[in-house]
Coordinates of C-alpha atoms in Angstrom, one line a residue:
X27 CA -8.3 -1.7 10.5
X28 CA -7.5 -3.0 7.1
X29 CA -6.5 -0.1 4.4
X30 CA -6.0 -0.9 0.6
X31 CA -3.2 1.5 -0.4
X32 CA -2.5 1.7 -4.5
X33 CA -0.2 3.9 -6.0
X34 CA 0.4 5.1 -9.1
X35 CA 3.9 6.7 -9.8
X36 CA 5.6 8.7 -13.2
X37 CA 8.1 6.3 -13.9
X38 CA 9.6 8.2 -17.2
X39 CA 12.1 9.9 -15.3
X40 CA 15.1 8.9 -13.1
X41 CA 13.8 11.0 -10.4
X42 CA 10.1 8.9 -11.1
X43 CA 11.9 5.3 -10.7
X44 CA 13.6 6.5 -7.5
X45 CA 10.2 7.7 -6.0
X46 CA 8.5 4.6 -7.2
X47 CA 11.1 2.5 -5.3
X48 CA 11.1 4.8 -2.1
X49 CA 6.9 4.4 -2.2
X50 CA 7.5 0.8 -2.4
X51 CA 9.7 0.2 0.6
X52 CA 7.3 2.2 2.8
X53 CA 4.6 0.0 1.6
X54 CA 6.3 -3.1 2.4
X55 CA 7.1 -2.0 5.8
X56 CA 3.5 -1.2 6.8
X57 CA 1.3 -4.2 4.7
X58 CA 1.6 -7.1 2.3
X59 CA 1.4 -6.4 -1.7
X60 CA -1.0 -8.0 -3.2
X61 CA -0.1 -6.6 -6.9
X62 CA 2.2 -4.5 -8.2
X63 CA 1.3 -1.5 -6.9
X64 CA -1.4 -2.7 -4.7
X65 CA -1.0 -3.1 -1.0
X66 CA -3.4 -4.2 2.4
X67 CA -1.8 -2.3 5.2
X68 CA -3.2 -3.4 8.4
X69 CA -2.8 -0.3 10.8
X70 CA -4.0 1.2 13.7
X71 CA -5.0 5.5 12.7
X72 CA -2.7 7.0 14.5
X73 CA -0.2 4.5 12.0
X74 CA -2.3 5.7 9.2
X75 CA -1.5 9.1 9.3
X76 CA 2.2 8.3 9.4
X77 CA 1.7 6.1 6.5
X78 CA -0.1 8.6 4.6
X79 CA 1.9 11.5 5.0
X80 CA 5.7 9.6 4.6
X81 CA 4.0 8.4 1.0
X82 CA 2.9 12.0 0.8
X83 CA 6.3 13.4 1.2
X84 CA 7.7 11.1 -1.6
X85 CA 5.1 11.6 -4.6
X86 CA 5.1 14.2 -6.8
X87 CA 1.4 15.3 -7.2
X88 CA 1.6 16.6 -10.4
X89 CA 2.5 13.4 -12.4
X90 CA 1.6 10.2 -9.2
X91 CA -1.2 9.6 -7.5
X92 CA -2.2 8.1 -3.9
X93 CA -5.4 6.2 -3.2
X94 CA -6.6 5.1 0.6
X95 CA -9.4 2.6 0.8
X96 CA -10.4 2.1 3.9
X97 CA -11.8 -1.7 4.8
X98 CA -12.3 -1.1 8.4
X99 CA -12.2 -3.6 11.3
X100 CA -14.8 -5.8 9.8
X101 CA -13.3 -6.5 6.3
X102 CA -13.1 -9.9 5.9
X103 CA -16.6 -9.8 4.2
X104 CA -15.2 -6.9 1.9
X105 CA -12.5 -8.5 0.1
X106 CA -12.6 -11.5 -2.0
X107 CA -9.4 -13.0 -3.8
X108 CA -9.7 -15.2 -7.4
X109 CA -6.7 -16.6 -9.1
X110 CA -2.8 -16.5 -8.5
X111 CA -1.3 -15.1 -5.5
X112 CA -2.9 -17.0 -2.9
X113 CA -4.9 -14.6 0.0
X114 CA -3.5 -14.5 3.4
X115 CA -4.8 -13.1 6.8
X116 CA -3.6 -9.7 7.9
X117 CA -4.2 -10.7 11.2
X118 CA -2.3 -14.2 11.5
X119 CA 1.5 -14.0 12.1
X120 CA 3.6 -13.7 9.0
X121 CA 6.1 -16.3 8.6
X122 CA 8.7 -15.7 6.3

């Protein structure tokens, strides 16, 4: 299934700029960013509940915030891409 993971992280503080990175690298292990703090993970759920609660663990939920959208199997329909950045396929190989 294709999740939209966004983020939103305090970034006034030392301690805010080290979460913000630590969020980030868990991202980019589990999906491809698309903005900043925008990122289509393509996981299985038992991998989504990993993901979740390792970005759980690292936030501070008094000043960041955590959003899950979930596209399903069937979202190539759902999303539509205009502008820079070209869209990619979640589910073709990633060459890099």
């Amino acid at each position: 299934m294709l999740v939209l993971v966004t983020y939103d992280v305090n970034v006034e503080t030392q301690e805010g700029r080290r979460r913000l990175r630590r969020v980030a690298k868990i991202c980019v292990n589990h999906g491809q960013r698309v903005q900043n703090s925008v990122f289509e993970c393509k996981v299985e759920p038992a991998m989504l509940v990993r993901l979740k609660a390792a970005l759980e663990a690292e936030i501070d939920p008094e000043t960041d915030s955590l959003r899950f959208y979930n596209l399903g199997k069937n979202w190539h329909g759902r999303v539509e891409h205009i502008g820079a950045k070209s869209s990619y396929d979640p589910e073709r190989p990633l060459i890099i």
